[in-house]
PDB file of C-alpha atoms in Angstrom:
ATOM      1  CA  GLU X1054       0.000   0.000   0.000  1.00 32.00           C
ATOM      2  CA  ILE X1055       1.199   3.493  -0.823  1.00 32.00           C
ATOM      3  CA  GLY X1056       2.507   5.242   2.239  1.00 36.00           C
ATOM      4  CA  SER X1057       2.275   2.172   4.437  1.00 43.00           C
ATOM      5  CA  GLY X1058       6.012   1.866   4.808  1.00 46.00           C
ATOM      6  CA  LEU X1059       5.773  -1.842   4.045  1.00 47.00           C
ATOM      7  CA  VAL X1060       7.822  -3.362   1.263  1.00 49.00           C
ATOM      8  CA  GLY X1061       8.715  -6.772  -0.069  1.00 51.00           C
ATOM      9  CA  SER X1062       8.561  -9.572   2.467  1.00 55.00           C
ATOM     10  CA  GLU X1063       6.821  -7.353   5.057  1.00 60.00           C
ATOM     11  CA  MET X1064       3.841  -6.858   2.714  1.00 58.00           C
ATOM     12  CA  CYS X1065       3.800 -10.580   1.900  1.00 69.00           C
ATOM     13  CA  ILE X1066       3.689 -11.494   5.600  1.00 72.00           C
ATOM     14  CA  ARG X1067       0.931  -8.951   6.261  1.00 73.00           C
ATOM     15  CA  ASP X1068      -1.140 -10.275   3.344  1.00 78.00           C
ATOM     16  CA  ARG X1069      -0.765 -13.866   4.503  1.00 82.00           C
ATOM     17  CA  ILE X1070      -1.786 -12.970   8.054  1.00 87.00           C
ATOM     18  CA  THR X1071      -4.894 -11.165   6.797  1.00 87.00           C
ATOM     19  CA  MET X1072      -5.759 -14.064   4.497  1.00 87.00           C
ATOM     20  CA  TYR X1073      -5.340 -16.578   7.343  1.00 90.00           C
ATOM     21  CA  MET X1074      -7.457 -14.515   9.753  1.00 92.00           C
ATOM     22  CA  SER X1075     -10.257 -13.927   7.264  1.00 95.00           C
ATOM     23  CA  ARG X1076     -10.365 -17.561   6.122  1.00 95.00           C
ATOM     24  CA  ARG X1077     -10.433 -18.966   9.639  1.00 95.00           C
ATOM     25  CA  ALA X1078     -13.032 -16.463  10.883  1.00 96.00           C
ATOM     26  CA  LEU X1079     -15.277 -16.958   7.847  1.00 97.00           C
ATOM     27  CA  ARG X1080     -15.253 -20.744   7.905  1.00 98.00           C
ATOM     28  CA  SER X1081     -16.071 -20.854  11.600  1.00 97.00           C
ATOM     29  CA  ALA X1082     -18.898 -18.336  11.123  1.00 98.00           C
ATOM     30  CA  VAL X1083     -20.309 -20.251   8.145  1.00 98.00           C
ATOM     31  CA  VAL X1084     -20.429 -23.543  10.061  1.00 98.00           C
ATOM     32  CA  ASP X1085     -22.215 -21.831  12.962  1.00 98.00           C
ATOM     33  CA  LYS X1086     -24.685 -20.018  10.685  1.00 98.00           C
ATOM     34  CA  VAL X1087     -25.565 -23.107   8.631  1.00 98.00           C
ATOM     35  CA  ASN X1088     -26.047 -25.141  11.815  1.00 98.00           C
ATOM     36  CA  GLN X1089     -28.325 -22.442  13.178  1.00 98.00           C
ATOM     37  CA  MET X1090     -30.449 -22.008  10.058  1.00 98.00           C
ATOM     38  CA  LEU X1091     -30.636 -25.630   8.901  1.00 98.00           C
ATOM     39  CA  GLY X1092     -30.619 -27.388  12.278  1.00 98.00           C
ATOM     40  CA  TRP X1093     -27.437 -29.289  11.502  1.00 98.00           C
ATOM     41  CA  ASN X1094     -24.638 -30.271  13.854  1.00 98.00           C
ATOM     42  CA  ALA X1095     -21.678 -29.856  11.531  1.00 98.00           C
ATOM     43  CA  LYS X1096     -18.266 -29.486  13.138  1.00 98.00           C
ATOM     44  CA  ASN X1097     -16.370 -28.131  10.155  1.00 98.00           C
ATOM     45  CA  ILE X1098     -16.511 -27.360   6.425  1.00 98.00           C
ATOM     46  CA  GLU X1099     -15.969 -31.020   5.518  1.00 98.00           C
ATOM     47  CA  ASP X1100     -19.139 -31.903   7.424  1.00 98.00           C
ATOM     48  CA  LEU X1101     -21.052 -29.273   5.450  1.00 98.00           C
ATOM     49  CA  LYS X1102     -19.772 -30.728   2.176  1.00 97.00           C
ATOM     50  CA  PHE X1103     -20.950 -34.193   3.217  1.00 97.00           C
ATOM     51  CA  ASN X1104     -24.465 -32.915   3.970  1.00 97.00           C
ATOM     52  CA  ILE X1105     -24.905 -30.950   0.727  1.00 98.00           C
ATOM     53  CA  ASP X1106     -26.241 -33.742  -1.467  1.00 95.00           C
ATOM     54  CA  ASN X1107     -28.607 -31.903  -3.850  1.00 97.00           C
ATOM     55  CA  ILE X1108     -29.228 -28.492  -5.353  1.00 97.00           C
ATOM     56  CA  ALA X1109     -32.065 -27.648  -2.956  1.00 97.00           C
ATOM     57  CA  VAL X1110     -29.756 -28.089   0.039  1.00 98.00           C
ATOM     58  CA  ALA X1111     -27.036 -26.163  -1.770  1.00 98.00           C
ATOM     59  CA  ARG X1112     -29.427 -23.220  -2.173  1.00 98.00           C
ATOM     60  CA  LYS X1113     -30.252 -23.286   1.537  1.00 98.00           C
ATOM     61  CA  VAL X1114     -26.574 -23.301   2.466  1.00 98.00           C
ATOM     62  CA  GLY X1115     -25.965 -20.470   0.004  1.00 98.00           C
ATOM     63  CA  ARG X1116     -28.738 -18.425   1.620  1.00 98.00           C
ATOM     64  CA  ALA X1117     -27.255 -19.087   5.056  1.00 98.00           C
ATOM     65  CA  ILE X1118     -23.886 -17.764   3.886  1.00 98.00           C
ATOM     66  CA  ASP X1119     -25.609 -14.770   2.295  1.00 98.00           C
ATOM     67  CA  SER X1120     -27.179 -13.918   5.653  1.00 98.00           C
ATOM     68  CA  LEU X1121     -23.787 -13.375   7.283  1.00 98.00           C
ATOM     69  CA  ARG X1122     -22.841  -9.796   8.182  1.00 97.00           C
ATOM     70  CA  ILE X1123     -19.153  -8.948   8.562  1.00 96.00           C
ATOM     71  CA  CYS X1124     -18.079  -5.631  10.077  1.00 94.00           C
ATOM     72  CA  ASP X1125     -14.558  -4.242  10.437  1.00 94.00           C
ATOM     73  CA  PRO X1126     -14.708  -1.480  13.100  1.00 92.00           C
ATOM     74  CA  ALA X1127     -11.316  -0.094  12.053  1.00 92.00           C
ATOM     75  CA  VAL X1128     -11.563  -0.720   8.333  1.00 92.00           C
ATOM     76  CA  GLY X1129      -8.567   1.309   7.179  1.00 91.00           C
ATOM     77  CA  SER X1130      -7.980   0.747   3.478  1.00 90.00           C
ATOM     78  CA  GLY X1131     -10.342  -2.244   3.424  1.00 93.00           C
ATOM     79  CA  HIS X1132      -7.782  -5.022   3.233  1.00 93.00           C
ATOM     80  CA  PHE X1133      -9.711  -7.320   5.586  1.00 94.00           C
ATOM     81  CA  LEU X1134     -13.060  -6.766   3.802  1.00 95.00           C
ATOM     82  CA  VAL X1135     -11.516  -7.459   0.385  1.00 95.00           C
ATOM     83  CA  SER X1136      -9.950 -10.628   1.780  1.00 96.00           C
ATOM     84  CA  ILE X1137     -13.307 -11.726   3.233  1.00 97.00           C
ATOM     85  CA  LEU X1138     -15.023 -10.955  -0.096  1.00 97.00           C
ATOM     86  CA  ASN X1139     -12.722 -13.297  -1.997  1.00 97.00           C
ATOM     87  CA  GLU X1140     -12.903 -15.976   0.696  1.00 97.00           C
ATOM     88  CA  ILE X1141     -16.721 -16.013   0.526  1.00 98.00           C
ATOM     89  CA  VAL X1142     -16.704 -16.524  -3.247  1.00 98.00           C
ATOM     90  CA  SER X1143     -14.089 -19.257  -2.926  1.00 98.00           C
ATOM     91  CA  LEU X1144     -15.933 -21.037  -0.112  1.00 98.00           C
ATOM     92  CA  LYS X1145     -19.287 -20.947  -1.914  1.00 98.00           C
ATOM     93  CA  ASN X1146     -17.586 -22.538  -4.906  1.00 98.00           C
ATOM     94  CA  GLU X1147     -16.015 -25.186  -2.664  1.00 98.00           C
ATOM     95  CA  LEU X1148     -19.426 -25.996  -1.171  1.00 98.00           C
ATOM     96  CA  HIS X1149     -21.077 -26.064  -4.621  1.00 97.00           C
ATOM     97  CA  CYS X1150     -23.449 -23.243  -3.749  1.00 97.00           C
ATOM     98  CA  LEU X1151     -22.096 -20.632  -6.147  1.00 98.00           C
ATOM     99  CA  PHE X1152     -24.783 -20.028  -8.772  1.00 98.00           C
ATOM    100  CA  ASP X1153     -24.919 -18.263 -12.125  1.00 97.00           C
ATOM    101  CA  ALA X1154     -27.523 -15.676 -13.181  1.00 95.00           C
ATOM    102  CA  ASP X1155     -29.946 -18.458 -14.202  1.00 96.00           C
ATOM    103  CA  GLY X1156     -29.696 -20.265 -10.871  1.00 96.00           C
ATOM    104  CA  ASN X1157     -27.433 -23.063 -12.062  1.00 96.00           C
ATOM    105  CA  ILE X1158     -24.432 -24.206 -10.013  1.00 96.00           C
ATOM    106  CA  LEU X1159     -21.065 -23.049 -11.327  1.00 95.00           C
ATOM    107  CA  ASN X1160     -19.636 -26.555 -11.339  1.00 92.00           C
ATOM    108  CA  ASP X1161     -17.161 -26.065 -14.186  1.00 92.00           C
ATOM    109  CA  ILE X1162     -14.682 -23.858 -12.317  1.00 96.00           C
ATOM    110  CA  HIS X1163     -12.465 -24.100  -9.272  1.00 97.00           C
ATOM    111  CA  CYS X1164     -11.980 -20.999  -7.090  1.00 97.00           C
ATOM    112  CA  TYR X1165      -9.381 -20.505  -4.401  1.00 96.00           C
ATOM    113  CA  VAL X1166      -7.547 -17.620  -2.753  1.00 95.00           C
ATOM    114  CA  ALA X1167      -3.765 -17.311  -3.074  1.00 91.00           C
ATOM    115  CA  ASN X1168      -1.694 -14.330  -1.985  1.00 83.00           C
ATOM    116  CA  ASP X1169      -4.952 -12.572  -1.120  1.00 84.00           C
ATOM    117  CA  GLU X1170      -6.216 -12.827  -4.724  1.00 92.00           C
ATOM    118  CA  LEU X1171      -9.208 -14.812  -5.990  1.00 96.00           C
ATOM    119  CA  ILE X1172      -7.971 -17.378  -8.504  1.00 97.00           C
ATOM    120  CA  VAL X1173     -10.480 -18.944 -10.903  1.00 98.00           C
ATOM    121  CA  GLN X1174      -9.441 -22.015 -12.897  1.00 97.00           C
ATOM    122  CA  ASP X1175     -10.973 -24.723 -15.017  1.00 92.00           C
ATOM    123  CA  PHE X1176     -10.534 -28.331 -13.927  1.00 87.00           C
ATOM    124  CA  SER X1177      -7.467 -28.687 -16.116  1.00 89.00           C
ATOM    125  CA  GLY X1178      -5.732 -26.116 -13.936  1.00 93.00           C
ATOM    126  CA  ASN X1179      -5.845 -23.323 -16.510  1.00 96.00           C
ATOM    127  CA  ASN X1180      -6.524 -19.842 -15.191  1.00 97.00           C
ATOM    128  CA  PHE X1181      -9.864 -18.462 -16.323  1.00 97.00           C
ATOM    129  CA  ALA X1182      -9.658 -15.558 -18.771  1.00 95.00           C
ATOM    130  CA  TYR X1183     -12.818 -13.730 -19.788  1.00 96.00           C
ATOM    131  CA  SER X1184     -13.453 -13.896 -23.528  1.00 95.00           C
ATOM    132  CA  VAL X1185     -15.843 -11.262 -24.891  1.00 94.00           C
ATOM    133  CA  GLY X1186     -18.679 -12.796 -26.894  1.00 92.00           C
ATOM    134  CA  ASN X1187     -18.046 -16.296 -25.581  1.00 94.00           C
ATOM    135  CA  ILE X1188     -21.235 -17.464 -23.869  1.00 93.00           C
ATOM    136  CA  PRO X1189     -19.702 -19.919 -21.334  1.00 95.00           C
ATOM    137  CA  SER X1190     -16.993 -17.375 -20.482  1.00 96.00           C
ATOM    138  CA  THR X1191     -19.532 -14.580 -20.011  1.00 96.00           C
ATOM    139  CA  ARG X1192     -21.650 -16.857 -17.826  1.00 96.00           C
ATOM    140  CA  ILE X1193     -18.743 -17.348 -15.413  1.00 97.00           C
ATOM    141  CA  GLN X1194     -17.610 -13.707 -15.456  1.00 97.00           C
ATOM    142  CA  LYS X1195     -21.141 -12.413 -14.878  1.00 97.00           C
ATOM    143  CA  ALA X1196     -21.795 -14.897 -12.074  1.00 97.00           C
ATOM    144  CA  ILE X1197     -18.687 -13.867 -10.147  1.00 97.00           C
ATOM    145  CA  PHE X1198     -19.457 -10.177 -10.749  1.00 96.00           C
ATOM    146  CA  MET X1199     -23.015 -10.557  -9.446  1.00 95.00           C
ATOM    147  CA  GLN X1200     -21.852 -12.604  -6.465  1.00 97.00           C
ATOM    148  CA  LYS X1201     -19.247 -10.008  -5.507  1.00 96.00           C
ATOM    149  CA  GLN X1202     -21.786  -7.216  -5.918  1.00 93.00           C
ATOM    150  CA  ALA X1203     -24.289  -8.977  -3.636  1.00 94.00           C
ATOM    151  CA  ILE X1204     -21.638  -9.601  -0.973  1.00 96.00           C
ATOM    152  CA  ILE X1205     -20.408  -5.993  -1.061  1.00 94.00           C
ATOM    153  CA  GLU X1206     -23.938  -4.609  -0.823  1.00 91.00           C
ATOM    154  CA  ASN X1207     -25.366  -6.954   1.793  1.00 93.00           C
ATOM    155  CA  SER X1208     -22.620  -8.614   3.824  1.00 95.00           C
ATOM    156  CA  LEU X1209     -19.660  -6.258   4.238  1.00 95.00           C
ATOM    157  CA  PHE X1210     -19.587  -3.287   6.590  1.00 93.00           C
ATOM    158  CA  GLY X1211     -16.779  -1.023   7.739  1.00 92.00           C
ATOM    159  CA  VAL X1212     -16.225   1.981   9.981  1.00 92.00           C
ATOM    160  CA  ASP X1213     -13.139   4.125  10.452  1.00 92.00           C
ATOM    161  CA  ILE X1214     -12.370   7.272  12.401  1.00 91.00           C
ATOM    162  CA  ASN X1215     -10.605   8.640   9.322  1.00 91.00           C
ATOM    163  CA  PRO X1216     -13.033   9.632   6.497  1.00 89.00           C
ATOM    164  CA  ASN X1217     -10.248   9.214   3.936  1.00 91.00           C
ATOM    165  CA  SER X1218      -9.761   5.602   4.989  1.00 90.00           C
ATOM    166  CA  ALA X1219     -13.470   4.891   4.514  1.00 89.00           C
ATOM    167  CA  ASN X1220     -13.275   6.373   1.010  1.00 90.00           C
ATOM    168  CA  ILE X1221     -10.180   4.321   0.161  1.00 92.00           C
ATOM    169  CA  CYS X1222     -11.988   1.196   1.339  1.00 92.00           C
ATOM    170  CA  ARG X1223     -14.925   1.968  -0.959  1.00 90.00           C
ATOM    171  CA  LEU X1224     -12.518   2.432  -3.869  1.00 91.00           C
ATOM    172  CA  ARG X1225     -10.762  -0.825  -3.100  1.00 93.00           C
ATOM    173  CA  LEU X1226     -14.040  -2.739  -3.116  1.00 93.00           C
ATOM    174  CA  TRP X1227     -15.029  -1.059  -6.399  1.00 91.00           C
ATOM    175  CA  ILE X1228     -11.735  -2.176  -7.936  1.00 92.00           C
ATOM    176  CA  GLU X1229     -12.267  -5.736  -6.732  1.00 94.00           C
ATOM    177  CA  LEU X1230     -15.676  -5.729  -8.437  1.00 93.00           C
ATOM    178  CA  LEU X1231     -14.212  -4.228 -11.620  1.00 93.00           C
ATOM    179  CA  LYS X1232     -11.950  -7.256 -12.028  1.00 95.00           C
ATOM    180  CA  ASN X1233     -15.040  -9.167 -13.152  1.00 95.00           C
ATOM    181  CA  SER X1234     -16.721  -6.551 -15.333  1.00 95.00           C
ATOM    182  CA  TYR X1235     -18.341  -8.058 -18.430  1.00 95.00           C
ATOM    183  CA  TYR X1236     -20.201  -7.212 -21.640  1.00 94.00           C
ATOM    184  CA  ASP X1237     -23.952  -7.790 -21.506  1.00 91.00           C
ATOM    185  CA  GLU X1238     -26.208  -9.032 -24.318  1.00 88.00           C
ATOM    186  CA  THR X1239     -26.370  -5.561 -25.886  1.00 90.00           C
ATOM    187  CA  GLY X1240     -22.596  -5.231 -26.029  1.00 90.00           C
ATOM    188  CA  ARG X1241     -22.487  -2.746 -23.136  1.00 90.00           C
ATOM    189  CA  LEU X1242     -19.616  -3.071 -20.697  1.00 90.00           C
ATOM    190  CA  VAL X1243     -21.024  -3.577 -17.215  1.00 89.00           C
ATOM    191  CA  THR X1244     -18.502  -1.951 -14.904  1.00 75.00           C
ATOM    192  CA  LEU X1245     -19.791   0.263 -12.116  1.00 68.00           C
ATOM    193  CA  PRO X1246     -23.417  -0.299 -11.180  1.00 62.00           C
ATOM    194  CA  ASN X1247     -25.042   1.910  -8.579  1.00 63.00           C
ATOM    195  CA  ILE X1248     -24.247  -0.208  -5.575  1.00 64.00           C
ATOM    196  CA  ASP X1249     -24.244   0.680  -1.903  1.00 66.00           C
ATOM    197  CA  ILE X1250     -20.891   0.190  -0.210  1.00 76.00           C
ATOM    198  CA  ASN X1251     -21.426   0.117   3.530  1.00 84.00           C
ATOM    199  CA  THR X1252     -18.264   1.828   4.737  1.00 80.00           C
ATOM    200  CA  VAL X1253     -18.555   5.089   6.648  1.00 79.00           C
ATOM    201  CA  SER X1254     -16.480   7.331   8.858  1.00 75.00           C
ATOM    202  CA  TYR X1255     -17.078   7.423  12.597  1.00 60.00           C
ATOM    203  CA  THR X1256     -18.162  11.063  12.304  1.00 59.00           C
ATOM    204  CA  HIS X1257     -20.800  10.180   9.719  1.00 58.00           C
ATOM    205  CA  LEU X1258     -22.025   7.294  11.867  1.00 53.00           C
ATOM    206  CA  ARG X1259     -22.350   9.486  14.955  1.00 55.00           C
ATOM    207  CA  ALA X1260     -24.160  12.160  12.971  1.00 51.00           C
ATOM    208  CA  HIS X1261     -26.617   9.554  11.698  1.00 51.00           C
ATOM    209  CA  GLU X1262     -27.250   8.288  15.234  1.00 54.00           C
ATOM    210  CA  THR X1263     -27.963  11.806  16.562  1.00 50.00           C
ATOM    211  CA  GLY X1264     -30.236  12.689  13.667  1.00 53.00           C
ATOM    212  CA  ALA X1265     -27.918  15.220  12.049  1.00 47.00           C
ATOM    213  CA  TYR X1266     -28.466  13.486   8.677  1.00 45.00           C
TER     214      TYR X1266
END
């Protein structure tokens, strides 16, 4: 990050720590939420996988994950929220509850997070590359875009005492969404929809609580 004073191996260590924290926190929260909403007694992610045996159950698990709310009370530049965003997409793919725009499971890709980046591959191990005009490619790109948009709008929240940090966090989430921009059926590039990014400064939050807004 610009101005962070971190370079080289220091940044790599910081990224790995954030990735580890977000992955561990998310997976624990998902197991608890699914158990609560579906009445299961799963102990870990492997137990969830074992119990997801049809598309109807996969939808219920997906809705349970969608109901999670993650808040960073000192959001800074948004590193933790971006890491959580990618981990949610990856985990939903792992649990086979990542759906395309038509409600079909995205079962022809493999998603995982490496070095704090979401990696999408086919089952031959080739990295996914969006191809304009290619229907299967657009299906995947659009699905990931829509999933990220829904997570940003409904699941991620951040507060910071510094208004500039809150703005940087919003920008960082926008950029993460832009990575999966796509061309729609009319040939229009879908890039920046009017989405609500739930990151605010402490001053704004206090003003809202006291009725100043």
